[in-house]
Amino acid sequence: MTSFTQSTGTLVPLTATSPSAQAPSFTRSLPWIEDVAKIAPRDARALSKLFFDQLQFLEEGTHEYQYARNTLIEMNQTLVRFAASRFRNRGSGEMDDIVQVGTIGLIKAIDRFDLSRGVEFTSFAIPCIVGEIKRYFRDTTWAVHVPRRLQELRIDLARAKEELESDLGREPTVRELAAQLTLSVEEIIDGLVAANGYTADSLDPPRDTSDGLVRQRSRTYVDTVGGCDPAIELVDDFHALASLLAHLGERDRRIIQLRFGQEMTQSEIGHELGCSQMHISRLLTRILAQLRTGMLSDH
């Protein structure tokens, strides 16, 4: 069993045959760590391998299993703090929540880690922790629904903007952000627009309506909101109609386009298509009835 000095924490080497009096009776093959906070990161990595190696042979639910698992969680809190630092631009008041969520990701990583794969635990754990934090922001902090791709882009934009502002001494342009993130200008614009959905202001707080030394009657933002546009319902109708038109045959769509798009008469349409005016009239009646039925069923 490897010995550890006081500089890396108070560790008591244990063996199966000679347990230390300073350690609880349930420990057998693991060193007892009195103060995890004193362990240097380098030693924490070596100890983690030792604890993972023993954890796979311990029975879940036993005191020794819980000791090994909890010690791994405490020893690797530096990974959580490292991952959480990527989100520091969100404000110090939220950092405690980020660390707590990151710790959940760490616990999941510990429970899923397989030492036999030959992968360093650090390489496996960091993506798990960051992924858990991103899911937290995606699921709980956005005021409106925004695609996951744009939610993650908002984080990258905030970090790139902070770096460029530090280098340039001014706010970066869209093109400079695009070059920094190796994205197109259109993608950057989409990300900036989507970022507006991260928070939403209430309509109830009063506005500052002071005019010089004379303070006007307090008003809220909702006082400035206009009334409903009577034609707004047509927007839904147009969307529904567009879908129905897409399912028409090519000739039927052509007739609708000539009649209502170019405002041609039935006789003119018949001449265009080589049909009689009577035949065009019957076709229009059928097409409009089909569209009307579709509109009513959609609503």
mmCIF file of C-alpha atoms in Angstrom:
data_model
loop_
_atom_site.group_PDB
_atom_site.id
_atom_site.type_symbol
_atom_site.label_atom_id
_atom_site.label_comp_id
_atom_site.label_asym_id
_atom_site.label_seq_id
_atom_site.Cartn_x
_atom_site.Cartn_y
_atom_site.Cartn_z
ATOM 1 C CA MET A 1 0.000 0.000 0.000
ATOM 2 C CA THR A 2 1.355 3.436 -0.938
ATOM 3 C CA SER A 3 2.136 5.822 1.936
ATOM 4 C CA PHE A 4 0.981 9.460 1.896
ATOM 5 C CA THR A 5 2.587 12.334 3.739
ATOM 6 C CA GLN A 6 0.969 15.058 5.813
ATOM 7 C CA SER A 7 1.463 17.582 2.960
ATOM 8 C CA THR A 8 -1.107 15.745 0.844
ATOM 9 C CA GLY A 9 -3.645 15.207 3.591
ATOM 10 C CA THR A 10 -3.879 13.021 6.648
ATOM 11 C CA LEU A 11 -4.021 9.557 5.108
ATOM 12 C CA VAL A 12 -3.780 6.328 7.023
ATOM 13 C CA PRO A 13 -2.711 3.341 4.842
ATOM 14 C CA LEU A 14 -4.896 0.300 5.510
ATOM 15 C CA THR A 15 -4.612 -3.350 4.583
ATOM 16 C CA ALA A 16 -7.051 -6.184 4.936
ATOM 17 C CA THR A 17 -5.085 -7.617 7.846
ATOM 18 C CA SER A 18 -3.934 -4.524 9.718
ATOM 19 C CA PRO A 19 -6.644 -1.887 9.979
ATOM 20 C CA SER A 20 -5.641 1.370 11.596
ATOM 21 C CA ALA A 21 -7.116 2.395 14.891
ATOM 22 C CA GLN A 22 -7.721 5.882 13.449
ATOM 23 C CA ALA A 23 -10.026 4.583 10.716
ATOM 24 C CA PRO A 24 -13.597 3.312 10.967
ATOM 25 C CA SER A 25 -13.938 -0.426 11.273
ATOM 26 C CA PHE A 26 -15.697 -0.791 7.897
ATOM 27 C CA THR A 27 -12.601 0.220 5.867
ATOM 28 C CA ARG A 28 -10.395 -2.622 4.746
ATOM 29 C CA SER A 29 -8.577 -2.062 1.455
ATOM 30 C CA LEU A 30 -8.814 1.732 1.192
ATOM 31 C CA PRO A 31 -6.872 4.500 2.948
ATOM 32 C CA TRP A 32 -8.843 6.559 5.424
ATOM 33 C CA ILE A 33 -8.812 10.257 4.412
ATOM 34 C CA GLU A 34 -9.579 12.617 7.254
ATOM 35 C CA ASP A 35 -9.481 15.861 5.261
ATOM 36 C CA VAL A 36 -10.095 15.544 1.528
ATOM 37 C CA ALA A 37 -9.616 19.304 1.029
ATOM 38 C CA LYS A 38 -5.899 18.957 1.829
ATOM 39 C CA ILE A 39 -5.234 16.492 -0.970
ATOM 40 C CA ALA A 40 -3.228 17.930 -3.857
ATOM 41 C CA PRO A 41 -4.779 17.524 -7.337
ATOM 42 C CA ARG A 42 -1.932 15.222 -8.431
ATOM 43 C CA ASP A 43 -2.491 12.920 -5.457
ATOM 44 C CA ALA A 44 -6.265 13.115 -5.953
ATOM 45 C CA ARG A 45 -5.838 11.640 -9.429
ATOM 46 C CA ALA A 46 -3.757 8.722 -8.113
ATOM 47 C CA LEU A 47 -6.120 8.136 -5.222
ATOM 48 C CA SER A 48 -9.127 8.222 -7.550
ATOM 49 C CA LYS A 49 -7.674 5.328 -9.527
ATOM 50 C CA LEU A 50 -7.201 3.395 -6.296
ATOM 51 C CA PHE A 51 -10.747 4.091 -5.127
ATOM 52 C CA PHE A 52 -12.267 3.244 -8.520
ATOM 53 C CA ASP A 53 -10.282 0.008 -8.589
ATOM 54 C CA GLN A 54 -11.735 -1.015 -5.217
ATOM 55 C CA LEU A 55 -15.234 0.381 -5.843
ATOM 56 C CA GLN A 56 -15.952 -2.229 -8.507
ATOM 57 C CA PHE A 57 -15.473 -5.033 -5.949
ATOM 58 C CA LEU A 58 -17.480 -3.447 -3.125
ATOM 59 C CA GLU A 59 -21.101 -4.270 -2.526
ATOM 60 C CA GLU A 60 -23.397 -1.352 -3.221
ATOM 61 C CA GLY A 61 -25.153 -0.098 -0.111
ATOM 62 C CA THR A 62 -22.398 -1.098 2.315
ATOM 63 C CA HIS A 63 -20.613 1.453 4.491
ATOM 64 C CA GLU A 64 -17.332 0.829 2.661
ATOM 65 C CA TYR A 65 -19.002 1.357 -0.729
ATOM 66 C CA GLN A 66 -20.553 4.629 0.447
ATOM 67 C CA TYR A 67 -17.196 5.767 1.862
ATOM 68 C CA ALA A 68 -15.401 5.063 -1.429
ATOM 69 C CA ARG A 69 -18.105 6.748 -3.545
ATOM 70 C CA ASN A 70 -18.436 9.827 -1.318
ATOM 71 C CA THR A 71 -14.644 10.238 -1.146
ATOM 72 C CA LEU A 72 -14.442 10.158 -4.940
ATOM 73 C CA ILE A 73 -17.103 12.872 -5.114
ATOM 74 C CA GLU A 74 -15.232 15.080 -2.628
ATOM 75 C CA MET A 75 -11.810 14.486 -4.180
ATOM 76 C CA ASN A 76 -13.011 15.508 -7.641
ATOM 77 C CA GLN A 77 -14.856 18.698 -6.725
ATOM 78 C CA THR A 78 -12.052 20.600 -8.472
ATOM 79 C CA LEU A 79 -13.386 19.204 -11.768
ATOM 80 C CA VAL A 80 -16.801 20.683 -10.974
ATOM 81 C CA ARG A 81 -15.309 24.083 -10.158
ATOM 82 C CA PHE A 82 -13.245 23.983 -13.351
ATOM 83 C CA ALA A 83 -16.294 23.162 -15.491
ATOM 84 C CA ALA A 84 -18.434 25.746 -13.664
ATOM 85 C CA SER A 85 -15.865 28.474 -14.396
ATOM 86 C CA ARG A 86 -16.867 28.273 -18.068
ATOM 87 C CA PHE A 87 -20.224 29.758 -17.063
ATOM 88 C CA ARG A 88 -18.910 32.544 -14.816
ATOM 89 C CA ASN A 89 -20.339 35.224 -17.140
ATOM 90 C CA ARG A 90 -23.822 34.348 -15.882
ATOM 91 C CA GLY A 91 -23.246 36.142 -12.587
ATOM 92 C CA SER A 92 -21.870 35.235 -9.172
ATOM 93 C CA GLY A 93 -25.329 34.856 -7.651
ATOM 94 C CA GLU A 94 -25.970 31.822 -9.854
ATOM 95 C CA MET A 95 -22.585 30.159 -9.381
ATOM 96 C CA ASP A 96 -23.671 28.154 -6.310
ATOM 97 C CA ASP A 97 -26.507 26.619 -8.312
ATOM 98 C CA ILE A 98 -24.133 25.846 -11.186
ATOM 99 C CA VAL A 99 -21.717 24.058 -8.840
ATOM 100 C CA GLN A 100 -24.561 22.022 -7.328
ATOM 101 C CA VAL A 101 -25.785 20.974 -10.773
ATOM 102 C CA GLY A 102 -22.201 20.221 -11.829
ATOM 103 C CA THR A 103 -21.830 17.975 -8.778
ATOM 104 C CA ILE A 104 -24.819 15.967 -9.986
ATOM 105 C CA GLY A 105 -22.969 15.513 -13.284
ATOM 106 C CA LEU A 106 -19.879 14.403 -11.349
ATOM 107 C CA ILE A 107 -21.886 11.818 -9.408
ATOM 108 C CA LYS A 108 -23.349 10.442 -12.638
ATOM 109 C CA ALA A 109 -19.833 10.253 -14.105
ATOM 110 C CA ILE A 110 -18.563 8.329 -11.061
ATOM 111 C CA ASP A 111 -21.448 5.861 -11.248
ATOM 112 C CA ARG A 112 -20.910 5.272 -14.988
ATOM 113 C CA PHE A 113 -17.096 5.263 -15.108
ATOM 114 C CA ASP A 114 -15.427 2.025 -16.170
ATOM 115 C CA LEU A 115 -11.762 1.862 -15.195
ATOM 116 C CA SER A 116 -11.137 -1.064 -17.538
ATOM 117 C CA ARG A 117 -11.593 1.118 -20.619
ATOM 118 C CA GLY A 118 -8.255 2.797 -19.984
ATOM 119 C CA VAL A 119 -9.683 6.314 -20.111
ATOM 120 C CA GLU A 120 -8.650 8.954 -17.574
ATOM 121 C CA PHE A 121 -11.512 9.804 -15.250
ATOM 122 C CA THR A 122 -10.906 13.520 -15.855
ATOM 123 C CA SER A 123 -11.476 13.099 -19.598
ATOM 124 C CA PHE A 124 -14.674 11.181 -18.931
ATOM 125 C CA ALA A 125 -16.052 13.397 -16.154
ATOM 126 C CA ILE A 126 -15.656 16.902 -17.631
ATOM 127 C CA PRO A 127 -18.113 16.323 -20.554
ATOM 128 C CA CYS A 128 -20.606 14.762 -18.116
ATOM 129 C CA ILE A 129 -20.395 17.755 -15.777
ATOM 130 C CA VAL A 130 -20.601 20.356 -18.546
ATOM 131 C CA GLY A 131 -23.485 18.486 -20.165
ATOM 132 C CA GLU A 132 -25.436 18.449 -16.902
ATOM 133 C CA ILE A 133 -24.915 22.206 -16.457
ATOM 134 C CA LYS A 134 -26.016 22.923 -20.025
ATOM 135 C CA ARG A 135 -29.136 20.814 -19.551
ATOM 136 C CA TYR A 136 -29.905 22.789 -16.405
ATOM 137 C CA PHE A 137 -29.786 26.091 -18.282
ATOM 138 C CA ARG A 138 -31.681 24.672 -21.231
ATOM 139 C CA ASP A 139 -34.500 23.258 -19.126
ATOM 140 C CA THR A 140 -34.940 25.851 -16.395
ATOM 141 C CA THR A 141 -33.644 29.297 -17.293
ATOM 142 C CA TRP A 142 -34.936 30.202 -20.756
ATOM 143 C CA ALA A 143 -37.989 32.461 -20.799
ATOM 144 C CA VAL A 144 -39.131 31.097 -24.173
ATOM 145 C CA HIS A 145 -38.467 27.896 -26.065
ATOM 146 C CA VAL A 146 -35.246 28.129 -28.092
ATOM 147 C CA PRO A 147 -33.623 25.242 -30.023
ATOM 148 C CA ARG A 148 -30.803 23.534 -28.152
ATOM 149 C CA ARG A 149 -28.286 24.485 -30.852
ATOM 150 C CA LEU A 150 -28.983 28.192 -30.290
ATOM 151 C CA GLN A 151 -28.997 27.819 -26.504
ATOM 152 C CA GLU A 152 -25.480 26.411 -26.613
ATOM 153 C CA LEU A 153 -24.426 29.051 -29.149
ATOM 154 C CA ARG A 154 -25.457 31.753 -26.655
ATOM 155 C CA ILE A 155 -22.838 30.443 -24.209
ATOM 156 C CA ASP A 156 -20.125 30.419 -26.894
ATOM 157 C CA LEU A 157 -21.120 33.932 -27.988
ATOM 158 C CA ALA A 158 -20.918 35.292 -24.455
ATOM 159 C CA ARG A 159 -17.446 33.828 -23.978
ATOM 160 C CA ALA A 160 -16.203 35.013 -27.392
ATOM 161 C CA LYS A 161 -17.629 38.482 -26.803
ATOM 162 C CA GLU A 162 -15.848 38.721 -23.454
ATOM 163 C CA GLU A 163 -12.520 37.659 -24.988
ATOM 164 C CA LEU A 164 -12.795 40.036 -27.955
ATOM 165 C CA GLU A 165 -13.836 42.988 -25.790
ATOM 166 C CA SER A 166 -10.723 42.411 -23.691
ATOM 167 C CA ASP A 167 -8.473 42.268 -26.784
ATOM 168 C CA LEU A 168 -10.112 45.050 -28.827
ATOM 169 C CA GLY A 169 -11.109 47.422 -26.044
ATOM 170 C CA ARG A 170 -14.589 47.715 -27.555
ATOM 171 C CA GLU A 171 -17.642 45.652 -28.335
ATOM 172 C CA PRO A 172 -16.926 43.232 -31.222
ATOM 173 C CA THR A 173 -18.875 43.323 -34.466
ATOM 174 C CA VAL A 174 -20.935 40.425 -35.788
ATOM 175 C CA ARG A 175 -18.238 39.628 -38.368
ATOM 176 C CA GLU A 176 -15.544 39.580 -35.676
ATOM 177 C CA LEU A 177 -17.647 37.194 -33.587
ATOM 178 C CA ALA A 178 -18.198 35.009 -36.656
ATOM 179 C CA ALA A 179 -14.450 34.855 -37.312
ATOM 180 C CA GLN A 180 -13.732 34.069 -33.646
ATOM 181 C CA LEU A 181 -16.172 31.141 -33.582
ATOM 182 C CA THR A 182 -15.615 30.029 -37.197
ATOM 183 C CA LEU A 183 -19.288 30.468 -38.004
ATOM 184 C CA SER A 184 -21.226 32.356 -40.636
ATOM 185 C CA VAL A 185 -22.597 35.831 -40.024
ATOM 186 C CA GLU A 186 -26.129 34.430 -40.354
ATOM 187 C CA GLU A 187 -25.475 31.880 -37.601
ATOM 188 C CA ILE A 188 -24.139 34.601 -35.299
ATOM 189 C CA ILE A 189 -27.203 36.755 -35.944
ATOM 190 C CA ASP A 190 -29.484 33.800 -35.185
ATOM 191 C CA GLY A 191 -27.604 33.251 -31.916
ATOM 192 C CA LEU A 192 -27.821 36.908 -30.897
ATOM 193 C CA VAL A 193 -31.541 37.036 -31.652
ATOM 194 C CA ALA A 194 -32.153 33.791 -29.759
ATOM 195 C CA ALA A 195 -30.255 35.136 -26.747
ATOM 196 C CA ASN A 196 -33.069 37.639 -26.288
ATOM 197 C CA GLY A 197 -35.236 34.721 -25.241
ATOM 198 C CA TYR A 198 -33.043 33.938 -22.226
ATOM 199 C CA THR A 199 -34.818 36.446 -19.976
ATOM 200 C CA ALA A 200 -38.142 38.239 -20.146
ATOM 201 C CA ASP A 201 -39.261 41.437 -18.445
ATOM 202 C CA SER A 202 -42.583 41.706 -16.686
ATOM 203 C CA LEU A 203 -45.237 44.039 -18.075
ATOM 204 C CA ASP A 204 -46.293 45.063 -14.568
ATOM 205 C CA PRO A 205 -43.343 47.081 -13.122
ATOM 206 C CA PRO A 206 -43.889 50.861 -13.438
ATOM 207 C CA ARG A 207 -41.926 52.785 -16.040
ATOM 208 C CA ASP A 208 -39.796 55.810 -15.219
ATOM 209 C CA THR A 209 -42.069 58.546 -16.559
ATOM 210 C CA SER A 210 -40.430 61.528 -14.883
ATOM 211 C CA ASP A 211 -40.348 64.696 -16.974
ATOM 212 C CA GLY A 212 -37.755 67.079 -15.602
ATOM 213 C CA LEU A 213 -38.727 67.923 -12.020
ATOM 214 C CA VAL A 214 -42.345 66.940 -12.559
ATOM 215 C CA ARG A 215 -43.105 63.254 -12.066
ATOM 216 C CA GLN A 216 -45.949 62.027 -14.224
ATOM 217 C CA ARG A 217 -48.571 59.465 -13.223
ATOM 218 C CA SER A 218 -46.947 56.034 -12.847
ATOM 219 C CA ARG A 219 -47.551 53.784 -15.843
ATOM 220 C CA THR A 220 -46.616 50.196 -16.546
ATOM 221 C CA TYR A 221 -45.365 48.675 -19.775
ATOM 222 C CA VAL A 222 -48.705 46.984 -20.282
ATOM 223 C CA ASP A 223 -50.298 50.456 -20.550
ATOM 224 C CA THR A 224 -48.384 51.002 -23.786
ATOM 225 C CA VAL A 225 -49.338 47.697 -25.401
ATOM 226 C CA GLY A 226 -51.664 48.158 -28.352
ATOM 227 C CA GLY A 227 -54.974 46.411 -28.878
ATOM 228 C CA CYS A 228 -55.558 43.220 -30.817
ATOM 229 C CA ASP A 229 -55.419 43.510 -34.589
ATOM 230 C CA PRO A 230 -58.732 42.168 -35.949
ATOM 231 C CA ALA A 231 -56.884 40.719 -38.940
ATOM 232 C CA ILE A 232 -54.417 38.749 -36.822
ATOM 233 C CA GLU A 233 -56.590 35.629 -37.114
ATOM 234 C CA LEU A 234 -55.960 35.674 -40.860
ATOM 235 C CA VAL A 235 -52.339 34.763 -40.181
ATOM 236 C CA ASP A 236 -53.369 31.335 -38.894
ATOM 237 C CA ASP A 237 -55.755 30.942 -41.809
ATOM 238 C CA PHE A 238 -53.013 31.735 -44.327
ATOM 239 C CA HIS A 239 -50.671 29.202 -42.717
ATOM 240 C CA ALA A 240 -53.349 26.520 -42.795
ATOM 241 C CA LEU A 241 -54.264 27.373 -46.389
ATOM 242 C CA ALA A 242 -50.635 27.200 -47.516
ATOM 243 C CA SER A 243 -50.392 23.643 -46.223
ATOM 244 C CA LEU A 244 -53.606 22.646 -48.008
ATOM 245 C CA LEU A 245 -52.506 24.221 -51.283
ATOM 246 C CA ALA A 246 -49.278 22.240 -51.152
ATOM 247 C CA HIS A 247 -51.301 19.021 -51.264
ATOM 248 C CA LEU A 248 -53.263 19.996 -54.386
ATOM 249 C CA GLY A 249 -52.373 18.606 -57.761
ATOM 250 C CA GLU A 250 -50.309 20.698 -60.162
ATOM 251 C CA ARG A 251 -53.299 21.607 -62.372
ATOM 252 C CA ASP A 252 -55.476 22.577 -59.390
ATOM 253 C CA ARG A 253 -52.745 24.817 -57.977
ATOM 254 C CA ARG A 254 -52.365 26.412 -61.408
ATOM 255 C CA ILE A 255 -56.077 27.184 -61.583
ATOM 256 C CA ILE A 256 -56.039 28.752 -58.087
ATOM 257 C CA GLN A 257 -52.990 30.824 -59.000
ATOM 258 C CA LEU A 258 -54.543 32.098 -62.225
ATOM 259 C CA ARG A 259 -57.927 32.854 -60.620
ATOM 260 C CA PHE A 260 -56.808 34.484 -57.377
ATOM 261 C CA GLY A 261 -53.179 35.349 -58.027
ATOM 262 C CA GLN A 262 -53.533 36.860 -61.514
ATOM 263 C CA GLU A 263 -57.281 37.569 -61.141
ATOM 264 C CA MET A 264 -58.147 35.998 -64.482
ATOM 265 C CA THR A 265 -61.758 35.206 -65.385
ATOM 266 C CA GLN A 266 -62.968 31.635 -65.811
ATOM 267 C CA SER A 267 -63.086 32.142 -69.575
ATOM 268 C CA GLU A 268 -59.480 33.412 -69.610
ATOM 269 C CA ILE A 269 -58.362 30.448 -67.509
ATOM 270 C CA GLY A 270 -60.198 28.059 -69.858
ATOM 271 C CA HIS A 271 -58.435 29.631 -72.833
ATOM 272 C CA GLU A 272 -55.080 29.343 -71.012
ATOM 273 C CA LEU A 273 -55.585 25.671 -70.180
ATOM 274 C CA GLY A 274 -57.525 24.642 -73.261
ATOM 275 C CA CYS A 275 -60.781 23.983 -71.397
ATOM 276 C CA SER A 276 -64.273 25.394 -71.525
ATOM 277 C CA GLN A 277 -65.440 28.049 -69.069
ATOM 278 C CA MET A 278 -68.016 25.572 -67.725
ATOM 279 C CA HIS A 279 -65.328 22.977 -67.001
ATOM 280 C CA ILE A 280 -63.173 25.562 -65.205
ATOM 281 C CA SER A 281 -66.226 26.571 -63.133
ATOM 282 C CA ARG A 282 -66.762 22.959 -62.016
ATOM 283 C CA LEU A 283 -63.073 22.537 -61.214
ATOM 284 C CA LEU A 284 -63.016 25.742 -59.145
ATOM 285 C CA THR A 285 -66.133 24.671 -57.245
ATOM 286 C CA ARG A 286 -64.520 21.320 -56.376
ATOM 287 C CA ILE A 287 -61.152 22.839 -55.432
ATOM 288 C CA LEU A 288 -62.672 25.529 -53.202
ATOM 289 C CA ALA A 289 -64.925 22.982 -51.505
ATOM 290 C CA GLN A 290 -61.894 20.792 -50.843
ATOM 291 C CA LEU A 291 -59.951 23.727 -49.368
ATOM 292 C CA ARG A 292 -62.934 24.846 -47.280
ATOM 293 C CA THR A 293 -63.343 21.368 -45.817
ATOM 294 C CA GLY A 294 -59.647 21.245 -44.979
ATOM 295 C CA MET A 295 -59.758 24.656 -43.284
ATOM 296 C CA LEU A 296 -62.750 23.712 -41.150
ATOM 297 C CA SER A 297 -61.265 20.376 -40.103
ATOM 298 C CA ASP A 298 -57.959 22.040 -39.105
ATOM 299 C CA HIS A 299 -59.841 24.472 -36.866
#
